[in-house]
Short mmCIF file of C-alpha atoms and ligand atoms in Angstrom, two decimals:
data_model
loop_
_atom_site.label_atom_id
_atom_site.label_comp_id
_atom_site.label_asym_id
_atom_site.label_seq_id
_atom_site.Cartn_x
_atom_site.Cartn_y
_atom_site.Cartn_z
CA MET A 1 0.00 0.00 0.00
CA THR A 2 1.41 3.40 -0.99
CA ILE A 3 0.22 6.26 1.14
CA GLU A 4 0.79 9.90 0.31
CA ILE A 5 0.74 12.46 3.12
CA ARG A 6 -0.15 15.98 2.02
CA ASN A 7 -2.40 18.95 2.67
CA PRO A 8 -5.75 18.40 0.97
CA ALA A 9 -6.53 20.77 -1.89
CA GLU A 10 -9.33 23.24 -1.12
CA HIS A 11 -11.86 21.09 -3.02
CA GLU A 12 -10.71 17.92 -1.18
CA TRP A 13 -10.82 19.31 2.34
CA ARG A 14 -14.42 18.53 3.17
CA ASP A 15 -14.06 14.90 2.17
CA ALA A 16 -11.03 14.53 4.42
CA MET A 17 -12.93 16.13 7.33
CA ARG A 18 -15.97 13.96 6.62
CA MET A 19 -13.76 10.88 6.94
CA THR A 20 -12.41 12.06 10.31
CA MET A 21 -15.89 12.74 11.68
CA ALA A 22 -17.06 9.32 10.56
CA VAL A 23 -14.15 7.65 12.39
CA PHE A 24 -15.43 9.30 15.59
CA GLY A 25 -19.00 8.21 14.80
CA ASP A 26 -20.16 11.79 14.20
CA GLU A 27 -22.55 12.86 11.48
CA PRO A 28 -20.98 15.70 9.48
CA ARG A 29 -23.20 18.77 9.08
CA ASP A 30 -22.62 21.85 6.89
CA GLU A 31 -22.47 24.06 9.97
CA ASP A 32 -19.63 21.89 11.35
CA PHE A 33 -17.52 22.42 8.24
CA GLU A 34 -18.11 26.16 8.45
CA ARG A 35 -17.23 26.21 12.14
CA HIS A 36 -14.01 24.23 11.76
CA ASN A 37 -12.99 26.10 8.60
CA LYS A 38 -12.81 29.25 10.71
CA MET A 39 -10.23 27.84 13.10
CA LEU A 40 -8.31 25.15 11.17
CA LEU A 41 -5.63 26.11 8.67
CA ARG A 42 -5.37 23.96 5.58
CA GLU A 43 -1.56 24.16 5.60
CA ARG A 44 -1.66 22.64 9.09
CA PHE A 45 -4.15 19.94 8.15
CA TRP A 46 -2.53 16.69 6.95
CA ALA A 47 -4.34 13.92 5.13
CA ALA A 48 -3.13 10.45 4.18
CA TYR A 49 -4.27 9.45 0.69
CA ASP A 50 -4.59 5.94 -0.68
CA GLY A 51 -4.90 6.92 -4.35
CA ASP A 52 -7.35 9.81 -4.17
CA VAL A 53 -9.18 8.48 -1.11
CA PRO A 54 -8.47 10.13 2.27
CA VAL A 55 -7.77 7.37 4.79
CA GLY A 56 -6.22 9.33 7.65
CA THR A 57 -5.89 12.86 9.03
CA ALA A 58 -3.99 14.87 11.64
CA ALA A 59 -4.09 18.65 12.10
CA ASP A 60 -2.76 21.21 14.55
CA PHE A 61 -3.94 24.59 15.79
CA PRO A 62 -1.28 27.33 16.10
CA PHE A 63 -1.64 27.78 19.86
CA THR A 64 0.24 29.83 22.40
CA LEU A 65 0.91 27.81 25.55
CA THR A 66 1.63 29.26 28.97
CA VAL A 67 4.86 27.72 30.26
CA PRO A 68 6.61 28.50 33.57
CA GLY A 69 7.50 32.19 33.38
CA GLY A 70 6.31 32.81 29.81
CA GLU A 71 4.45 31.74 26.70
CA LEU A 72 5.59 29.70 23.70
CA PRO A 73 4.11 28.70 20.32
CA ALA A 74 2.77 25.14 20.38
CA GLY A 75 1.00 23.01 17.78
CA GLY A 76 -2.34 21.86 19.26
CA VAL A 77 -2.68 18.43 17.63
CA THR A 78 -6.23 17.45 16.73
CA TRP A 79 -8.34 15.68 14.08
CA VAL A 80 -6.26 12.51 14.42
CA ALA A 81 -8.02 9.57 12.78
CA VAL A 82 -7.37 6.61 10.48
CA GLN A 83 -10.07 4.80 8.53
CA PRO A 84 -10.99 1.41 10.05
CA SER A 85 -10.09 -0.18 6.70
CA HIS A 86 -6.49 1.12 7.00
CA ARG A 87 -5.81 0.83 10.74
CA ARG A 88 -2.59 -0.71 12.11
CA GLN A 89 -0.71 -0.34 8.84
CA GLY A 90 1.42 2.59 9.95
CA VAL A 91 -0.76 5.43 8.61
CA LEU A 92 -0.83 7.29 11.95
CA THR A 93 2.94 6.90 12.23
CA GLN A 94 3.40 8.55 8.81
CA LEU A 95 1.01 11.36 9.76
CA MET A 96 2.83 11.99 13.06
CA ARG A 97 6.16 12.04 11.21
CA ARG A 98 4.95 14.66 8.77
CA GLU A 99 3.20 16.77 11.36
CA LEU A 100 6.10 16.90 13.83
CA ASP A 101 8.55 17.67 11.01
CA ASP A 102 6.27 20.51 9.93
CA ILE A 103 5.97 21.96 13.45
CA HIS A 104 9.76 21.71 13.77
CA GLU A 105 10.32 23.47 10.44
CA ARG A 106 7.98 26.25 11.60
CA GLY A 107 10.32 26.81 14.56
CA GLU A 108 7.63 25.95 17.11
CA PRO A 109 9.20 24.25 20.13
CA LEU A 110 6.18 22.30 21.39
CA ALA A 111 3.24 20.14 20.32
CA MET A 112 0.41 19.04 22.58
CA LEU A 113 -2.77 17.03 22.50
CA TRP A 114 -5.53 15.22 24.34
CA ALA A 115 -5.57 11.50 23.65
CA SER A 116 -8.70 9.48 22.93
CA GLU A 117 -6.76 6.51 24.30
CA ALA A 118 -3.76 6.87 26.55
CA ALA A 119 -1.68 4.15 24.86
CA ILE A 120 -1.35 5.89 21.48
CA TYR A 121 1.11 8.79 21.78
CA GLY A 122 3.98 7.84 24.09
CA ARG A 123 5.76 6.17 21.17
CA PHE A 124 5.89 9.54 19.36
CA GLY A 125 7.57 11.25 22.33
CA TYR A 126 4.50 12.76 23.99
CA GLY A 127 4.54 12.69 27.79
CA LEU A 128 1.96 13.25 30.53
CA ALA A 129 2.26 16.99 31.11
CA ALA A 130 -0.77 18.31 33.00
CA PRO A 131 -2.98 15.77 34.78
CA HIS A 132 -6.28 16.92 36.30
CA PHE A 133 -9.16 15.57 38.38
CA GLU A 134 -12.63 14.67 37.20
CA MET A 135 -15.17 15.50 39.91
CA GLU A 136 -18.58 13.87 40.37
CA ALA A 137 -19.64 15.56 43.58
CA ASP A 138 -22.60 14.88 45.81
CA CYS A 139 -24.53 18.16 46.42
CA ALA A 140 -26.24 16.90 49.59
CA ARG A 141 -22.89 16.62 51.39
CA PHE A 142 -21.57 19.95 50.15
CA ALA A 143 -20.64 22.52 52.81
CA PHE A 144 -17.70 24.88 53.30
CA ARG A 145 -15.48 24.71 56.38
CA ASP A 146 -15.41 27.95 58.38
CA ASP A 147 -17.81 29.52 55.89
CA PRO A 148 -17.56 33.31 56.07
CA GLY A 149 -20.92 33.57 54.20
CA PRO A 150 -21.77 34.56 50.63
CA GLN A 151 -20.08 37.47 48.93
CA GLY A 152 -20.48 39.21 45.56
CA ARG A 153 -23.30 38.57 43.14
CA VAL A 154 -23.96 36.18 40.27
CA ARG A 155 -25.48 37.28 36.96
CA MET A 156 -26.75 34.95 34.24
CA LEU A 157 -25.50 36.09 30.82
CA SER A 158 -26.38 35.17 27.26
CA LEU A 159 -23.55 33.47 25.34
CA GLU A 160 -23.06 36.68 23.34
CA ASP A 161 -22.94 38.96 26.39
CA ALA A 162 -20.60 36.56 28.18
CA VAL A 163 -17.73 36.90 25.69
CA GLU A 164 -16.14 40.09 27.08
CA PRO A 165 -16.27 39.43 30.85
CA VAL A 166 -15.39 35.77 30.50
CA MET A 167 -12.38 36.59 28.32
CA GLN A 168 -11.24 39.10 30.95
CA VAL A 169 -11.23 36.49 33.72
CA TYR A 170 -9.70 33.81 31.51
CA ASP A 171 -6.83 36.00 30.31
CA ARG A 172 -6.03 37.09 33.86
CA VAL A 173 -5.71 33.46 34.98
CA ARG A 174 -4.15 32.18 31.74
CA THR A 175 -0.90 34.10 32.05
CA THR A 176 -0.24 32.69 35.53
CA VAL A 177 -1.02 29.00 35.00
CA PRO A 178 1.25 26.77 32.87
CA GLY A 179 -0.86 24.61 30.58
CA PHE A 180 -3.38 27.30 29.60
CA ILE A 181 -3.75 28.11 25.91
CA GLY A 182 -4.34 31.54 24.43
CA ARG A 183 -7.87 31.89 23.11
CA PRO A 184 -8.54 34.58 20.51
CA ARG A 185 -12.09 35.99 20.56
CA GLU A 186 -12.97 33.82 17.54
CA TRP A 187 -12.06 30.68 19.50
CA TRP A 188 -14.58 31.68 22.17
CA THR A 189 -17.39 32.37 19.71
CA THR A 190 -16.60 29.35 17.52
CA TYR A 191 -16.04 26.74 20.23
CA ARG A 192 -16.19 27.56 23.95
CA LEU A 193 -19.25 29.80 23.88
CA ALA A 194 -20.88 28.16 20.85
CA ASP A 195 -23.77 25.82 21.47
CA PRO A 196 -25.04 23.84 18.46
CA GLU A 197 -27.83 21.50 19.46
CA HIS A 198 -25.95 18.33 18.52
CA TRP A 199 -23.25 19.13 21.13
CA ARG A 200 -25.82 18.93 23.96
CA ARG A 201 -26.24 15.14 24.03
CA GLY A 202 -29.47 15.22 25.99
CA ALA A 203 -28.53 18.08 28.33
CA SER A 204 -29.69 21.73 28.35
CA PRO A 205 -28.21 24.56 26.30
CA LYS A 206 -25.03 26.14 27.70
CA TYR A 207 -25.63 28.64 30.49
CA VAL A 208 -23.10 31.21 31.68
CA ALA A 209 -23.00 32.45 35.27
CA LEU A 210 -20.70 35.39 35.96
CA LEU A 211 -19.59 36.12 39.50
CA GLU A 212 -18.78 39.74 40.28
CA LEU A 213 -16.87 40.91 43.33
CA ASP A 214 -16.92 44.68 43.89
CA GLU A 215 -18.87 44.88 40.60
CA GLN A 216 -15.92 43.40 38.66
CA PRO A 217 -15.90 40.02 36.85
CA ALA A 218 -14.02 37.59 39.12
CA ALA A 219 -15.21 34.11 38.08
CA TYR A 220 -17.47 32.36 35.63
CA ALA A 221 -19.05 28.99 34.99
CA ILE A 222 -20.17 27.71 31.60
CA TYR A 223 -22.44 24.74 32.30
CA ARG A 224 -25.36 22.60 31.25
CA VAL A 225 -28.07 20.97 33.34
CA LYS A 226 -29.17 17.41 32.70
CA GLY A 227 -32.57 17.03 34.34
CA ASP A 228 -33.78 13.76 35.83
CA TRP A 229 -36.46 12.57 38.27
CA GLU A 230 -36.93 9.49 40.42
CA ALA A 231 -40.11 8.59 42.30
CA GLY A 232 -41.22 12.22 42.27
CA PHE A 233 -37.89 13.66 43.43
CA PRO A 234 -35.48 15.70 41.30
CA LYS A 235 -32.03 14.24 40.66
CA GLY A 236 -30.50 16.42 37.95
CA THR A 237 -26.80 16.94 37.24
CA VAL A 238 -24.90 20.18 36.71
CA LYS A 239 -22.40 19.48 33.95
CA VAL A 240 -19.71 22.11 34.12
CA VAL A 241 -18.05 22.91 30.78
CA GLU A 242 -15.58 25.31 32.39
CA ALA A 243 -15.38 26.99 35.79
CA LEU A 244 -12.66 29.54 36.43
CA ALA A 245 -12.00 32.00 39.24
CA ASP A 246 -9.26 34.58 39.74
CA SER A 247 -9.06 34.55 43.57
CA THR A 248 -9.85 32.47 46.63
CA VAL A 249 -13.09 34.33 47.39
CA ALA A 250 -14.19 34.06 43.77
CA GLU A 251 -13.44 30.32 43.77
CA ARG A 252 -15.55 29.77 46.90
CA GLU A 253 -18.50 31.83 45.58
CA LEU A 254 -18.42 30.15 42.18
CA TRP A 255 -18.70 26.66 43.70
CA ARG A 256 -21.33 27.90 46.18
CA PHE A 257 -23.42 28.92 43.17
CA LEU A 258 -22.89 25.67 41.24
CA PHE A 259 -23.65 23.44 44.23
CA GLY A 260 -26.80 25.44 45.01
CA ILE A 261 -28.68 25.05 41.72
CA ASP A 262 -32.18 23.72 42.43
CA LEU A 263 -33.37 20.31 41.17
CA THR A 264 -29.81 18.98 40.89
CA VAL A 265 -28.02 16.48 43.14
CA ARG A 266 -24.63 16.19 41.43
CA VAL A 267 -21.98 18.51 40.06
CA GLU A 268 -19.67 17.08 37.39
CA SER A 269 -16.61 19.11 36.49
CA ARG A 270 -13.00 18.91 35.50
CA LEU A 271 -10.89 20.20 38.39
CA ASP A 272 -7.53 21.97 38.41
CA PRO A 273 -5.13 19.86 40.52
CA ALA A 274 -4.29 23.08 42.41
CA SER A 275 -7.95 23.93 43.04
CA PRO A 276 -8.50 24.98 46.67
CA LEU A 277 -11.92 23.28 46.68
CA PHE A 278 -10.65 20.03 48.24
CA LEU A 279 -9.34 21.97 51.26
CA MET A 280 -12.35 24.30 51.44
CA VAL A 281 -15.10 21.77 52.04
CA VAL A 282 -16.13 19.81 55.15
CA ASP A 283 -16.35 16.50 53.28
CA ALA A 284 -13.56 16.26 50.68
CA ARG A 285 -14.45 12.62 49.99
CA SER A 286 -17.90 13.66 48.72
CA LEU A 287 -16.25 15.52 45.81
CA ARG A 288 -15.47 12.06 44.38
CA LEU A 289 -12.33 12.92 42.46
CA THR A 290 -10.75 10.67 39.86
CA ALA A 291 -7.30 11.31 38.41
CA ASN A 292 -7.03 11.73 34.64
CA GLU A 293 -3.82 12.00 32.65
CA GLY A 294 -4.95 15.22 30.89
CA LEU A 295 -2.72 17.12 28.49
CA TRP A 296 0.12 15.41 26.57
CA LEU A 297 3.14 17.45 25.57
CA ARG A 298 5.82 16.80 22.93
CA ILE A 299 9.03 18.78 23.15
CA VAL A 300 9.72 19.31 19.45
CA ASP A 301 12.79 21.52 19.80
CA VAL A 302 14.47 20.96 23.14
CA GLU A 303 16.77 23.98 22.93
CA LEU A 304 13.97 26.47 22.15
CA ALA A 305 11.61 24.84 24.64
CA LEU A 306 14.06 24.95 27.54
CA ALA A 307 15.39 28.42 26.68
CA GLY A 308 11.78 29.70 26.62
CA ARG A 309 11.01 28.49 30.13
CA GLN A 310 11.97 30.11 33.42
CA PHE A 311 14.20 28.29 35.90
CA ALA A 312 14.07 28.62 39.66
CA SER A 313 17.77 28.39 40.57
CA ASP A 314 21.13 29.61 39.27
CA GLN A 315 22.57 26.12 39.01
CA SER A 316 22.60 23.91 35.94
CA VAL A 317 22.37 20.20 35.14
CA VAL A 318 23.56 18.11 32.23
CA LEU A 319 20.83 15.93 30.75
CA GLU A 320 21.51 12.94 28.51
CA LEU A 321 18.36 12.87 26.38
CA ARG A 322 16.96 10.02 24.30
CA ASP A 323 14.65 10.89 21.41
CA GLU A 324 14.20 8.21 18.74
CA PHE A 325 11.35 9.92 16.84
CA CYS A 326 12.92 13.41 16.70
CA PRO A 327 16.66 12.59 16.85
CA TRP A 328 17.72 16.25 16.53
CA ASN A 329 16.92 16.56 20.28
CA ALA A 330 18.97 13.56 21.37
CA GLY A 331 22.29 13.95 23.15
CA ARG A 332 23.75 15.88 26.03
CA TRP A 333 22.41 19.30 27.03
CA ARG A 334 23.50 21.69 29.77
CA VAL A 335 20.30 23.19 31.14
CA GLY A 336 20.04 26.29 33.30
CA ARG A 337 19.95 30.04 32.60
CA GLU A 338 21.83 29.02 29.41
CA VAL A 339 20.76 25.99 27.38
CA ALA A 340 23.35 24.47 25.04
CA ARG A 341 24.82 21.20 23.83
CA THR A 342 27.78 20.04 25.89
CA ASP A 343 30.45 17.33 26.06
CA ASP A 344 30.52 17.47 29.88
CA ALA A 345 29.60 14.31 31.79
CA ALA A 346 25.85 13.82 32.18
CA ASP A 347 24.07 14.20 35.57
CA LEU A 348 20.77 12.60 34.57
CA GLU A 349 19.53 10.39 31.78
CA LEU A 350 15.95 10.33 30.51
CA GLY A 351 13.72 10.22 27.44
CA ILE A 352 12.11 13.25 25.75
CA ALA A 353 8.55 12.19 26.80
CA ASP A 354 9.65 12.16 30.44
CA LEU A 355 11.22 15.59 30.13
CA ALA A 356 7.75 16.75 28.97
CA SER A 357 6.36 15.48 32.29
CA VAL A 358 8.58 17.84 34.29
CA TYR A 359 8.59 20.70 31.75
CA LEU A 360 5.34 22.39 32.84
CA GLY A 361 5.78 21.40 36.48
CA ALA A 362 3.46 18.39 36.76
CA PHE A 363 6.13 15.97 38.04
CA SER A 364 9.60 16.20 39.58
CA PHE A 365 12.75 14.41 38.43
CA ALA A 366 12.69 12.58 41.77
CA ARG A 367 9.24 11.17 40.93
CA LEU A 368 10.42 10.19 37.46
CA ALA A 369 13.39 8.36 39.02
CA ALA A 370 11.12 6.65 41.55
CA ALA A 371 9.09 5.31 38.61
CA ASP A 372 12.27 4.23 36.82
CA ARG A 373 11.76 6.89 34.16
CA ALA A 374 14.95 8.90 34.88
CA ARG A 375 18.37 7.77 36.02
CA GLU A 376 20.59 9.78 38.37
CA LEU A 377 24.19 9.48 37.14
CA ARG A 378 25.76 11.78 39.74
CA THR A 379 24.70 11.93 43.39
CA GLY A 380 22.63 15.02 44.14
CA ALA A 381 21.66 15.58 40.49
CA LEU A 382 17.96 14.82 41.05
CA ALA A 383 17.72 17.45 43.81
CA ARG A 384 19.64 19.99 41.70
CA ALA A 385 17.42 19.39 38.67
CA ASP A 386 14.29 19.66 40.82
CA ALA A 387 15.44 22.97 42.33
CA LEU A 388 16.02 24.23 38.79
CA PHE A 389 12.66 23.15 37.31
CA ARG A 390 10.56 23.96 40.43
CA THR A 391 7.31 25.85 39.70
CA GLU A 392 4.85 27.73 41.93
CA ARG A 393 1.97 25.41 41.10
CA PRO A 394 1.13 22.35 39.01
CA PRO A 395 0.00 23.00 35.43
CA TYR A 396 -3.58 22.75 34.27
CA CYS A 397 -5.17 22.80 30.81
CA PRO A 398 -8.87 23.59 31.03
CA GLU A 399 -9.85 22.57 27.50
CA ASP A 400 -9.44 19.63 25.20
CA PHE A 401 -9.40 20.39 21.52
C1 COA B 501 -5.61 5.65 16.92
C2 COA B 501 -5.48 5.55 15.41
C3 COA B 501 -5.33 6.97 14.82
C4 COA B 501 -4.23 4.72 15.10
O1 COA B 501 -3.96 4.72 13.70
P1 COA B 501 -3.13 3.52 12.98
O2 COA B 501 -2.85 3.99 11.59
O3 COA B 501 -3.84 2.25 13.17
O4 COA B 501 -1.78 3.55 13.83
P2 COA B 501 -0.38 2.91 13.35
O5 COA B 501 -0.65 1.71 12.47
O6 COA B 501 0.52 3.96 12.80
O7 COA B 501 0.16 2.44 14.76
C5 COA B 501 1.43 2.73 15.26
C6 COA B 501 1.62 1.96 16.53
O8 COA B 501 0.69 2.42 17.52
C7 COA B 501 -0.08 1.31 18.01
N1 COA B 501 -1.46 1.80 18.23
C8 COA B 501 -2.22 2.44 17.33
N2 COA B 501 -3.41 2.73 17.87
C9 COA B 501 -3.39 2.27 19.14
C10 COA B 501 -4.34 2.26 20.20
N3 COA B 501 -5.56 2.80 20.04
N4 COA B 501 -3.98 1.69 21.36
C11 COA B 501 -2.75 1.13 21.51
N5 COA B 501 -1.81 1.12 20.54
C12 COA B 501 -2.14 1.68 19.36
C13 COA B 501 -0.03 0.28 16.92
O9 COA B 501 -0.29 -1.02 17.42
C14 COA B 501 1.37 0.44 16.39
O10 COA B 501 2.27 -0.21 17.26
P3 COA B 501 3.55 -1.00 16.71
O11 COA B 501 4.38 0.04 16.00
O12 COA B 501 4.20 -1.51 17.96
O13 COA B 501 3.03 -2.04 15.79
C15 COA B 501 -6.71 4.85 14.76
O14 COA B 501 -6.86 3.59 15.33
C16 COA B 501 -7.99 5.63 14.93
O15 COA B 501 -8.34 6.43 14.09
N6 COA B 501 -8.73 5.40 16.04
C17 COA B 501 -10.02 6.04 16.27
C18 COA B 501 -9.91 7.56 16.42
C19 COA B 501 -8.94 7.97 17.48
O16 COA B 501 -8.93 7.42 18.59
N7 COA B 501 -8.10 8.96 17.16
C20 COA B 501 -7.11 9.51 18.09
C21 COA B 501 -7.68 10.79 18.60
S1 COA B 501 -6.67 11.50 19.86
#
């Protein structure tokens, strides 16, 4: 089988997208093509052709990712699919090759993605970079410890009116939390605050609640309600699409609102691993948190990626890096305020996917070593590397794409 990987021509693009949607069991609609055409770039959309038939796709959004102490360009990998007729014949591998080469040629140091299945991407050098919690909380047990009482006010906004204040809160938080992606206004109106009926899957339209403290936007929740009844009693679920607050008070008042919605007994939400909620409530167990591996990161250009990130100490370490899929990263690097290739003896040895796990601050080198994923070659090197890469808080990515 000969497979050609290329950007689809304008007239071929819809067919390639139709194939991808079918792989995910989705019915393509005209409005979907129009929506995605606004945000996807054809030169960053790769299709695998068997003759003139599209049998696989992979695309990437030109994102900006918050990293410790700054922001860097990152390809947001998406639309990954291979036709069932062509699976396990190396089509994905060819697509990943082409896409990572392209991101590298563009001079973008990072690629990232959310995986449909966790076993797929490690082989291409992606590592677990920002795990989160999934919460399925019981409203009946919800109460704050040492509750100082409600503050501020909540306003319900239309999706159109929500754009400005919600962007304000998001951008304030985004710059301080590694793992957040920059969202231009069009991203909000096309995806986050868009609400086509076929996205609802049996739940209500999207609602937006804005919390104001001192009359200023301080937090918001975008959510749906899934109503249900049993033997005459309500047992609905609040399904949070995104909840974000810019301070401790705002965080408490936002969750007070969400846990107080009538006719619901459960709140389901993704939760930032640094969320104060766990420590704020009387019954942390009732939040029912499950760990999820979250965002995957691929360091495409190790020199640019490390030079674009802040370090927390003046020391340096020498890393011996393995990278089979992108061999231009492999070898020995001195990492610190300066990042450069070196012939000095190595302090630590690890693979590029594991470096991605410490890059945003999710894991330490000591934890990697404890899991046999990094090897200390000189005594004290783990502690030195951890002091260097230390971050104020764990990363969090609030949106899959
Ligand atoms: C996941 C998917 C893209 C893989 O495509 P593919 O062309 O079959 O992948 P390849 O043949 O290039 O596989 C490369 C390697 O990954 C492995 N692999 C592929 N998909 C895998 C999966 N879902 N779970 C575990 N391993 C997988 C293959 O076994 C192969 O391993 P090997 O090199 O040791 O033989 C395809 O199965 C698919 O479209 N699935 C449904 C949609 C989806 O989940 N997309 C991903 C969205 S994030």
